[in-house]
Coordinates of C-alpha atoms in Angstrom, one line a residue:
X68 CA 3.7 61.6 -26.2
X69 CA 0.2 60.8 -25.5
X70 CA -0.4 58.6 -28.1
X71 CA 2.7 56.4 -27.1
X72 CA 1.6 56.0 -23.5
X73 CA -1.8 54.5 -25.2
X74 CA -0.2 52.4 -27.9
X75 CA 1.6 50.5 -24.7
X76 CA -1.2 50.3 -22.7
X77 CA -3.2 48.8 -25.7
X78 CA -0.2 45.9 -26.2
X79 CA -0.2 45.3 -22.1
X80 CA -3.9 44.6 -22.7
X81 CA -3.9 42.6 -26.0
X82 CA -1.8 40.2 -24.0
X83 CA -3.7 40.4 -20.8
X84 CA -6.9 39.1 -23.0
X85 CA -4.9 36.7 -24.9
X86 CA -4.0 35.3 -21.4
X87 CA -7.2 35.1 -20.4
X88 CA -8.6 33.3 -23.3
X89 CA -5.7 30.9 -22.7
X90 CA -7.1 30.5 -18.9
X91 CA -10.6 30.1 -19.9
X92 CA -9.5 27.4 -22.9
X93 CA -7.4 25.1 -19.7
X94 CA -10.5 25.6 -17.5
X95 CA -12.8 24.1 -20.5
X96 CA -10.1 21.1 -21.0
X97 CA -9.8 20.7 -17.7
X98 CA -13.6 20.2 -17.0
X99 CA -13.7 17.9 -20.1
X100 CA -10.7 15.4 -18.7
X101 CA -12.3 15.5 -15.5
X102 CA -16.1 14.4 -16.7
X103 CA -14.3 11.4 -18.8
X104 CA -12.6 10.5 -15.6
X105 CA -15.7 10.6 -14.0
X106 CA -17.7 8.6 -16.4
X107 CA -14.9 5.8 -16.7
X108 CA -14.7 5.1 -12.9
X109 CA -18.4 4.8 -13.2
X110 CA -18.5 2.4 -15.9
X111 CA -15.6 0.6 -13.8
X112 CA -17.8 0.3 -10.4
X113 CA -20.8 -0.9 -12.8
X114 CA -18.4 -3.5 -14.3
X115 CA -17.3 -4.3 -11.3
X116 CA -20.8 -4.7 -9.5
X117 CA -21.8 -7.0 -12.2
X118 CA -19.1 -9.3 -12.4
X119 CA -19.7 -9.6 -8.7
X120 CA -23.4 -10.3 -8.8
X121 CA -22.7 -13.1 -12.1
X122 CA -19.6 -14.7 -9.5
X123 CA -22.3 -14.9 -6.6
X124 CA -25.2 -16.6 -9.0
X125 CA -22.9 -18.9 -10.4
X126 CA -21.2 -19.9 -6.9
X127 CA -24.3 -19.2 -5.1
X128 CA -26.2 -22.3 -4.1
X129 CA -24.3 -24.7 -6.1
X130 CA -22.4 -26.2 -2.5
X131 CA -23.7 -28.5 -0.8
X132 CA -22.1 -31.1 2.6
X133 CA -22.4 -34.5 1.7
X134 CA -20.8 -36.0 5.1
X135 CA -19.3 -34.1 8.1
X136 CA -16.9 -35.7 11.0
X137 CA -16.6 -33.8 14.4
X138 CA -13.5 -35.3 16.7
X139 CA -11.3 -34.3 19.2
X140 CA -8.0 -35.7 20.5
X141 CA -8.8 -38.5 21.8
X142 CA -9.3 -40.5 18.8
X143 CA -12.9 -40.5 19.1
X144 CA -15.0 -39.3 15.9
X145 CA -18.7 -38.8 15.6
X146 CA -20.5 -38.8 12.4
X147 CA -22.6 -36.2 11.7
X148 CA -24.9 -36.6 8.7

């Protein structure tokens, strides 16, 4: 009768570990999913920064105001050099 009791109490615990492991093996993915994540927004905001700083050196500098006209509604228009 004994013995019974202990052969069920060893099965309820074989899968109570086998659950665990299971638990601890989603943790591990999880924190593996969650660095890449990490990592690609990074290289995203780098890319992003960059492409930024490239637009502003190209665009940067390169306008300049030849001639500029100040009016009003009267008709009258002054040149401003």
């Amino acid at each position: 009768m004994k013995k019974e009791n202990e052969n069920a109490r060893d099965s309820v615990a074989a899968i109570g570990i086998g659950a665990m492991i299971v638990f601890i093996a989603l943790i591990l993915v999880a924190a593996v999913a969650s660095a890449v994540i990490i990592q690609t927004g990074e290289k995203l905001q780098q890319n992003a920064q960059q492409t930024g700083s490239d637009t502003q050196q190209e665009i940067g500098g390169k306008i300049s105001i030849i001639t500029a006209w100040v009016g009003d509604q009267t008709g009258g228009a002054e040149k401003i050099v």
